[in-house]
Amino acid sequence: MATAILGISAYFHDSAAAVLINGEIVAAAQEERFTRIKGDASFPVNAIAYVLEEAGIRKEDLLAVAFYEKPLLRFERLLETYHTFVPSGLPSFLKAMPVWLKDKLFVKRTIKKHFKELGFSNVKLYFTEHHLSHAASAFFPSPFSKATILTLDGVGEWATGSVGFGENNSIKILREQQFPHSLGLLYSAFTYYLGFKVNRGEYKVMGLASYGNPNSLETQQYITKIKSNLVDVRIDGSLLLNMPYFRFATHLTMTNDVRWANLFSIPRRNPKDDLHQSHANLAFAIQQVLEEIVLKMAKSAIALTACRNLVIAGGVGLNSVSNGKLLDDPNIENLWIQPAAGDAGGALGAALSVWHIVENREKKVQLPDGMHGAFLGPSFTISHISNIAQKIEKSTYELHDNENELIAKTVNALVEGKIVGWFQGRMEFGPRALGNRSILADPRNPKMQKRINEKIKFRESFRPFAPCVLEEDVHDYFDLEIPSPYMLLVRQVKSERCKNEVNESTTLMERLSQVRSDIPAVTHVDYSARVQTVSKATNPKFWRLLKAFKEKTGYGLLINTSFNIKDEPIVCNPHDALHCFKETEMDVLVMENVIISKT
């Protein structure tokens, strides 16, 4: 008989559900993909329905439901924090309490009610600690029998970071950093001050940091001021925040704007204001500080466990620039990062914790890992797609039963400079499109980055695009000798491909237009790229597309960006894909074996 465990994360951001069958990860999805609300934090009724259906779970199969944290402990931290800072946090307290009393405090009741309505009565219910869920999501799917575990995020119940050791089916948490002293919240404070949305704009800070001038006096002063006034960084990577500069503990904002303005001599940026070099320099400064802290934490963690296999989860684990720097640390022998490192992955970690720790089940080491390429979401039949596509007006509709012909047509469109929506197979789990819900283009075209940002994504023009590259060819283009299947490592473009030094005296936008290599559309201003390697074994159709593009052009890589527009989640179903296709200047849409071209 199949034994199923369902994991759930909810109520803060990126709600999700995941299901295991006999310990195998079978399905996982974020609620936002179904509701079309970016970062949806609501109870994931749609994601639960999907994973139960995908796994074919019967009433007698469901062993347990696991929630990714302990709500009462989080509530305790909330009350204690407000009590400590009374009365300054009263407005935030008054806003938070109704939400807690309505939903968050009664998660157990909500889960039981929901599953009773689904016909699952008397289901076992477990609550795992937030950072244990992250740790489990990092260790158990990893390709290691034992590993040092580093989890870093904003905050769970009390912990904001932890060091653990995983071996076989056990995880021991060895050290924790406690709220309010948090690397994730420190970085989010800069996200807020630079005019981006917290929990959604951290990628923008990371991208903007590359435009900073590392050699300028202003940048160096920013770094010094951060480490002298905002955060005390210890030799082991632990940290203390100077709380009078921050307001996230008690208020509805992240920073004390007056103190920050006096410290950095620039006011908080309004989201609609232009970006200036000082903003880029400030982003560079906090990125440098984050990288220093992560490296120190990783070194001290490995010294503590004496295990040189490192696995990472938590929202900070999505900082791909920092991850790339870890590859150069001789203390780390092997590195693996959970592709859904944020709270969505907590749902998966909660289920894995119950299976391995509570049920005492052995960890099976799978290669390359246990995530199945993160292709854990819904897929759609060809007949379903064909029926929808035939209704599209003002488009050319083609059906190709021959896959080689489909790929050849797609390659021709890419070579002609067209932008292609690529919708295939099962949707990805996590924040990255990895070749099944992707927008693709020719990386050799120097105008392509600006065009996609302005005409397709409707987002800031400084945002870089990632390359997807044949796994066997990655070393031909990038300073990377290992696979990077989940787009979580930033590395330098090979020096022999680079064309000219960046002129730091030019403006941000002028630097954006400079041609930096023979693959300019995926070469960031600092000659780096966030690399995704594509394996024939994991995603054969996408691999064949890249192979065909190489045979046509000599280049085995493409631009790969997520199939969505600004402030919307990645597309889930054919209707979402068609909507995005029609609302943008995308040229071609390839859904399974259907090609739709705009006339």
mmCIF file of C-alpha atoms in Angstrom, residues 138-385:
data_model
loop_
_atom_site.group_PDB
_atom_site.id
_atom_site.type_symbol
_atom_site.label_atom_id
_atom_site.label_comp_id
_atom_site.label_asym_id
_atom_site.label_seq_id
_atom_site.Cartn_x
_atom_site.Cartn_y
_atom_site.Cartn_z
ATOM 1 C CA ALA A 138 18.087 20.909 2.022
ATOM 2 C CA PHE A 139 19.473 17.618 3.326
ATOM 3 C CA PHE A 140 17.068 14.813 2.472
ATOM 4 C CA PRO A 141 16.792 15.478 -1.305
ATOM 5 C CA SER A 142 20.534 16.196 -1.534
ATOM 6 C CA PRO A 143 22.933 13.672 -3.102
ATOM 7 C CA PHE A 144 24.843 13.250 0.191
ATOM 8 C CA SER A 145 24.551 10.605 2.905
ATOM 9 C CA LYS A 146 25.782 13.200 5.393
ATOM 10 C CA ALA A 147 26.125 16.960 5.180
ATOM 11 C CA THR A 148 26.594 20.222 7.015
ATOM 12 C CA ILE A 149 23.300 22.139 6.852
ATOM 13 C CA LEU A 150 23.114 25.925 6.720
ATOM 14 C CA THR A 151 19.703 27.632 6.837
ATOM 15 C CA LEU A 152 19.378 31.395 6.529
ATOM 16 C CA ASP A 153 16.224 33.470 6.138
ATOM 17 C CA GLY A 154 14.313 36.376 7.659
ATOM 18 C CA VAL A 155 12.826 34.622 10.671
ATOM 19 C CA GLY A 156 10.874 31.494 11.549
ATOM 20 C CA GLU A 157 9.539 31.092 15.076
ATOM 21 C CA TRP A 158 12.614 32.542 16.799
ATOM 22 C CA ALA A 159 15.520 31.336 14.665
ATOM 23 C CA THR A 160 16.829 33.455 11.800
ATOM 24 C CA GLY A 161 19.675 31.124 10.884
ATOM 25 C CA SER A 162 20.908 27.723 11.956
ATOM 26 C CA VAL A 163 23.718 25.244 11.555
ATOM 27 C CA GLY A 164 22.856 21.564 11.514
ATOM 28 C CA PHE A 165 24.278 18.181 10.678
ATOM 29 C CA GLY A 166 22.403 15.593 8.672
ATOM 30 C CA GLU A 167 23.312 11.922 8.528
ATOM 31 C CA ASN A 168 21.148 9.143 7.145
ATOM 32 C CA ASN A 169 17.638 9.909 8.484
ATOM 33 C CA SER A 170 18.586 12.290 11.298
ATOM 34 C CA ILE A 171 19.147 16.027 11.557
ATOM 35 C CA LYS A 172 20.728 17.703 14.562
ATOM 36 C CA ILE A 173 20.466 21.476 14.918
ATOM 37 C CA LEU A 174 23.764 22.528 16.479
ATOM 38 C CA ARG A 175 23.594 26.320 16.555
ATOM 39 C CA GLU A 176 20.962 28.992 16.016
ATOM 40 C CA GLN A 177 20.885 32.747 15.429
ATOM 41 C CA GLN A 178 17.889 34.327 17.167
ATOM 42 C CA PHE A 179 15.471 37.108 16.212
ATOM 43 C CA PRO A 180 15.775 40.081 15.779
ATOM 44 C CA HIS A 181 19.358 39.544 14.623
ATOM 45 C CA SER A 182 18.853 38.299 11.096
ATOM 46 C CA LEU A 183 20.918 38.324 7.903
ATOM 47 C CA GLY A 184 17.767 37.925 5.830
ATOM 48 C CA LEU A 185 16.059 40.883 7.499
ATOM 49 C CA LEU A 186 19.222 42.978 7.160
ATOM 50 C CA TYR A 187 19.215 42.399 3.395
ATOM 51 C CA SER A 188 15.456 42.993 3.230
ATOM 52 C CA ALA A 189 15.937 46.311 5.024
ATOM 53 C CA PHE A 190 18.182 47.429 2.170
ATOM 54 C CA THR A 191 15.634 46.081 -0.309
ATOM 55 C CA TYR A 192 13.061 48.348 1.313
ATOM 56 C CA TYR A 193 15.371 51.376 1.530
ATOM 57 C CA LEU A 194 16.322 51.061 -2.138
ATOM 58 C CA GLY A 195 12.632 51.261 -3.091
ATOM 59 C CA PHE A 196 11.852 47.590 -3.787
ATOM 60 C CA LYS A 197 9.270 45.309 -2.179
ATOM 61 C CA VAL A 198 10.395 43.135 0.716
ATOM 62 C CA ASN A 199 10.261 39.372 0.024
ATOM 63 C CA ARG A 200 10.004 40.114 -3.700
ATOM 64 C CA GLY A 201 12.667 42.678 -4.542
ATOM 65 C CA GLU A 202 15.765 41.057 -3.062
ATOM 66 C CA TYR A 203 16.656 39.741 -6.531
ATOM 67 C CA LYS A 204 16.636 43.336 -7.750
ATOM 68 C CA VAL A 205 19.117 44.395 -5.081
ATOM 69 C CA MET A 206 21.371 41.507 -6.077
ATOM 70 C CA GLY A 207 21.154 42.495 -9.749
ATOM 71 C CA LEU A 208 21.628 46.195 -9.026
ATOM 72 C CA ALA A 209 24.723 45.459 -6.933
ATOM 73 C CA SER A 210 26.655 44.556 -10.085
ATOM 74 C CA TYR A 211 26.343 48.180 -11.229
ATOM 75 C CA GLY A 212 28.063 49.398 -8.077
ATOM 76 C CA ASN A 213 31.584 50.743 -8.354
ATOM 77 C CA PRO A 214 33.647 48.610 -5.954
ATOM 78 C CA ASN A 215 36.625 50.979 -6.095
ATOM 79 C CA SER A 216 34.813 54.219 -5.393
ATOM 80 C CA LEU A 217 35.256 56.006 -2.083
ATOM 81 C CA GLU A 218 31.469 56.149 -1.641
ATOM 82 C CA THR A 219 31.098 52.368 -1.954
ATOM 83 C CA GLN A 220 33.888 51.674 0.516
ATOM 84 C CA GLN A 221 32.399 54.160 2.959
ATOM 85 C CA TYR A 222 29.019 52.428 2.650
ATOM 86 C CA ILE A 223 30.586 49.069 3.525
ATOM 87 C CA THR A 224 32.375 50.592 6.508
ATOM 88 C CA LYS A 225 29.211 52.326 7.728
ATOM 89 C CA ILE A 226 27.153 49.140 7.456
ATOM 90 C CA LYS A 227 29.657 47.147 9.518
ATOM 91 C CA SER A 228 30.304 49.960 11.995
ATOM 92 C CA ASN A 229 26.742 51.162 12.550
ATOM 93 C CA LEU A 230 24.180 48.576 11.423
ATOM 94 C CA VAL A 231 25.601 45.105 12.043
ATOM 95 C CA ASP A 232 28.337 43.637 14.219
ATOM 96 C CA VAL A 233 29.729 40.619 12.348
ATOM 97 C CA ARG A 234 31.561 38.025 14.460
ATOM 98 C CA ILE A 235 34.327 35.740 13.246
ATOM 99 C CA ASP A 236 31.956 32.757 13.049
ATOM 100 C CA GLY A 237 29.407 34.696 10.968
ATOM 101 C CA SER A 238 26.981 35.298 13.821
ATOM 102 C CA LEU A 239 25.759 38.872 13.954
ATOM 103 C CA LEU A 240 24.090 41.540 16.047
ATOM 104 C CA LEU A 241 21.923 44.228 14.482
ATOM 105 C CA ASN A 242 21.938 47.745 15.925
ATOM 106 C CA MET A 243 18.182 47.829 16.482
ATOM 107 C CA PRO A 244 17.637 51.626 16.779
ATOM 108 C CA TYR A 245 18.333 51.690 13.007
ATOM 109 C CA PHE A 246 15.616 49.100 12.271
ATOM 110 C CA ARG A 247 11.836 49.106 12.730
ATOM 111 C CA PHE A 248 10.772 45.641 11.532
ATOM 112 C CA ALA A 249 10.434 44.311 15.087
ATOM 113 C CA THR A 250 7.665 46.673 16.050
ATOM 114 C CA HIS A 251 6.484 48.746 13.100
ATOM 115 C CA LEU A 252 5.088 48.319 9.618
ATOM 116 C CA THR A 253 8.341 49.404 7.945
ATOM 117 C CA MET A 254 11.854 47.961 7.837
ATOM 118 C CA THR A 255 14.125 50.909 8.638
ATOM 119 C CA ASN A 256 14.379 54.057 10.708
ATOM 120 C CA ASP A 257 14.516 56.239 7.601
ATOM 121 C CA VAL A 258 15.832 59.328 9.368
ATOM 122 C CA ARG A 259 18.788 57.454 10.879
ATOM 123 C CA TRP A 260 19.559 55.751 7.565
ATOM 124 C CA ALA A 261 19.392 59.012 5.636
ATOM 125 C CA ASN A 262 21.820 60.611 8.084
ATOM 126 C CA LEU A 263 24.115 57.588 7.915
ATOM 127 C CA PHE A 264 24.255 57.146 4.121
ATOM 128 C CA SER A 265 23.494 60.732 3.054
ATOM 129 C CA ILE A 266 20.783 59.574 0.645
ATOM 130 C CA PRO A 267 17.052 59.368 1.430
ATOM 131 C CA ARG A 268 15.000 56.230 1.024
ATOM 132 C CA ARG A 269 14.252 55.826 -2.679
ATOM 133 C CA ASN A 270 10.656 56.113 -3.799
ATOM 134 C CA PRO A 271 9.827 53.073 -5.973
ATOM 135 C CA LYS A 272 8.985 55.377 -8.896
ATOM 136 C CA ASP A 273 12.205 57.394 -8.693
ATOM 137 C CA ASP A 274 15.123 56.881 -11.051
ATOM 138 C CA LEU A 275 18.063 54.762 -9.942
ATOM 139 C CA HIS A 276 21.381 56.530 -9.473
ATOM 140 C CA GLN A 277 24.932 55.384 -8.978
ATOM 141 C CA SER A 278 24.660 55.866 -5.207
ATOM 142 C CA HIS A 279 21.812 53.323 -5.134
ATOM 143 C CA ALA A 280 23.929 50.828 -7.050
ATOM 144 C CA ASN A 281 26.882 51.450 -4.736
ATOM 145 C CA LEU A 282 24.688 50.877 -1.683
ATOM 146 C CA ALA A 283 23.360 47.638 -3.194
ATOM 147 C CA PHE A 284 26.945 46.535 -3.883
ATOM 148 C CA ALA A 285 27.902 47.314 -0.284
ATOM 149 C CA ILE A 286 25.168 45.203 1.326
ATOM 150 C CA GLN A 287 25.805 42.385 -1.149
ATOM 151 C CA GLN A 288 29.476 42.383 -0.119
ATOM 152 C CA VAL A 289 28.552 42.296 3.563
ATOM 153 C CA LEU A 290 26.098 39.442 2.982
ATOM 154 C CA GLU A 291 28.734 37.430 1.114
ATOM 155 C CA GLU A 292 31.241 37.962 3.934
ATOM 156 C CA ILE A 293 28.735 36.773 6.544
ATOM 157 C CA VAL A 294 27.631 33.712 4.543
ATOM 158 C CA LEU A 295 31.237 32.681 3.912
ATOM 159 C CA LYS A 296 32.098 33.017 7.606
ATOM 160 C CA MET A 297 28.996 31.038 8.579
ATOM 161 C CA ALA A 298 29.817 28.289 6.091
ATOM 162 C CA LYS A 299 33.428 28.017 7.327
ATOM 163 C CA SER A 300 32.433 27.879 10.994
ATOM 164 C CA ALA A 301 29.628 25.395 10.253
ATOM 165 C CA ILE A 302 32.013 23.011 8.494
ATOM 166 C CA ALA A 303 34.544 23.402 11.302
ATOM 167 C CA LEU A 304 31.779 22.481 13.750
ATOM 168 C CA THR A 305 30.601 19.362 11.894
ATOM 169 C CA ALA A 306 33.887 18.279 10.244
ATOM 170 C CA CYS A 307 31.817 17.490 7.127
ATOM 171 C CA ARG A 308 32.729 19.267 3.875
ATOM 172 C CA ASN A 309 29.431 18.535 2.096
ATOM 173 C CA LEU A 310 27.371 21.724 2.493
ATOM 174 C CA VAL A 311 23.630 22.035 1.832
ATOM 175 C CA ILE A 312 21.678 25.285 2.061
ATOM 176 C CA ALA A 313 18.036 26.374 2.360
ATOM 177 C CA GLY A 314 16.136 29.439 3.539
ATOM 178 C CA GLY A 315 15.474 32.578 1.522
ATOM 179 C CA VAL A 316 19.103 33.746 1.656
ATOM 180 C CA GLY A 317 19.955 30.522 -0.198
ATOM 181 C CA LEU A 318 18.399 32.117 -3.293
ATOM 182 C CA ASN A 319 21.180 34.712 -3.396
ATOM 183 C CA SER A 320 22.935 33.102 -6.334
ATOM 184 C CA VAL A 321 25.849 35.561 -6.306
ATOM 185 C CA SER A 322 26.731 34.559 -2.753
ATOM 186 C CA ASN A 323 26.275 30.881 -3.642
ATOM 187 C CA GLY A 324 28.700 31.217 -6.533
ATOM 188 C CA LYS A 325 31.365 32.638 -4.223
ATOM 189 C CA LEU A 326 31.083 29.562 -1.993
ATOM 190 C CA LEU A 327 32.432 27.410 -4.834
ATOM 191 C CA ASP A 328 35.813 29.101 -4.386
ATOM 192 C CA ASP A 329 36.048 28.198 -0.690
ATOM 193 C CA PRO A 330 38.491 25.277 -0.274
ATOM 194 C CA ASN A 331 36.711 24.274 2.947
ATOM 195 C CA ILE A 332 33.662 23.234 0.906
ATOM 196 C CA GLU A 333 34.075 20.018 -1.068
ATOM 197 C CA ASN A 334 30.512 19.681 -2.385
ATOM 198 C CA LEU A 335 27.630 22.169 -2.449
ATOM 199 C CA TRP A 336 23.889 21.574 -2.960
ATOM 200 C CA ILE A 337 21.126 24.165 -2.582
ATOM 201 C CA GLN A 338 17.402 23.454 -2.365
ATOM 202 C CA PRO A 339 15.854 25.003 -5.530
ATOM 203 C CA ALA A 340 12.734 26.044 -3.572
ATOM 204 C CA ALA A 341 14.872 27.459 -0.779
ATOM 205 C CA GLY A 342 12.238 29.917 0.497
ATOM 206 C CA ASP A 343 9.064 29.239 2.458
ATOM 207 C CA ALA A 344 7.527 27.226 -0.382
ATOM 208 C CA GLY A 345 10.251 24.639 0.141
ATOM 209 C CA GLY A 346 9.274 24.509 3.804
ATOM 210 C CA ALA A 347 6.206 22.502 2.801
ATOM 211 C CA LEU A 348 8.457 19.886 1.252
ATOM 212 C CA GLY A 349 10.805 19.942 4.249
ATOM 213 C CA ALA A 350 7.925 19.427 6.685
ATOM 214 C CA ALA A 351 6.802 16.291 4.830
ATOM 215 C CA LEU A 352 10.376 14.977 4.611
ATOM 216 C CA SER A 353 10.877 15.584 8.359
ATOM 217 C CA VAL A 354 7.894 13.419 9.221
ATOM 218 C CA TRP A 355 8.901 10.636 6.828
ATOM 219 C CA HIS A 356 12.542 10.393 7.868
ATOM 220 C CA ILE A 357 12.611 11.596 11.473
ATOM 221 C CA VAL A 358 9.177 10.765 12.901
ATOM 222 C CA GLU A 359 8.626 7.587 10.869
ATOM 223 C CA ASN A 360 12.344 6.660 11.107
ATOM 224 C CA ARG A 361 12.729 5.926 7.388
ATOM 225 C CA GLU A 362 16.157 5.629 5.767
ATOM 226 C CA LYS A 363 17.429 8.373 3.467
ATOM 227 C CA LYS A 364 17.963 7.156 -0.090
ATOM 228 C CA VAL A 365 20.814 8.916 -1.841
ATOM 229 C CA GLN A 366 19.675 9.749 -5.383
ATOM 230 C CA LEU A 367 21.786 11.176 -8.190
ATOM 231 C CA PRO A 368 21.877 13.919 -9.258
ATOM 232 C CA ASP A 369 19.417 14.568 -6.379
ATOM 233 C CA GLY A 370 15.901 13.722 -5.241
ATOM 234 C CA MET A 371 14.137 16.760 -6.708
ATOM 235 C CA HIS A 372 13.504 15.341 -10.211
ATOM 236 C CA GLY A 373 14.781 18.567 -11.744
ATOM 237 C CA ALA A 374 12.154 20.475 -9.673
ATOM 238 C CA PHE A 375 9.575 19.516 -12.343
ATOM 239 C CA LEU A 376 6.910 18.725 -9.757
ATOM 240 C CA GLY A 377 3.934 20.824 -10.888
ATOM 241 C CA PRO A 378 1.008 20.178 -13.234
ATOM 242 C CA SER A 379 1.241 19.233 -16.906
ATOM 243 C CA PHE A 380 -1.454 19.434 -19.575
ATOM 244 C CA THR A 381 -2.504 17.139 -22.375
ATOM 245 C CA ILE A 382 -1.855 17.917 -26.031
ATOM 246 C CA SER A 383 -5.583 17.724 -26.791
ATOM 247 C CA HIS A 384 -6.288 20.258 -24.025
ATOM 248 C CA ILE A 385 -3.701 22.647 -25.437
#
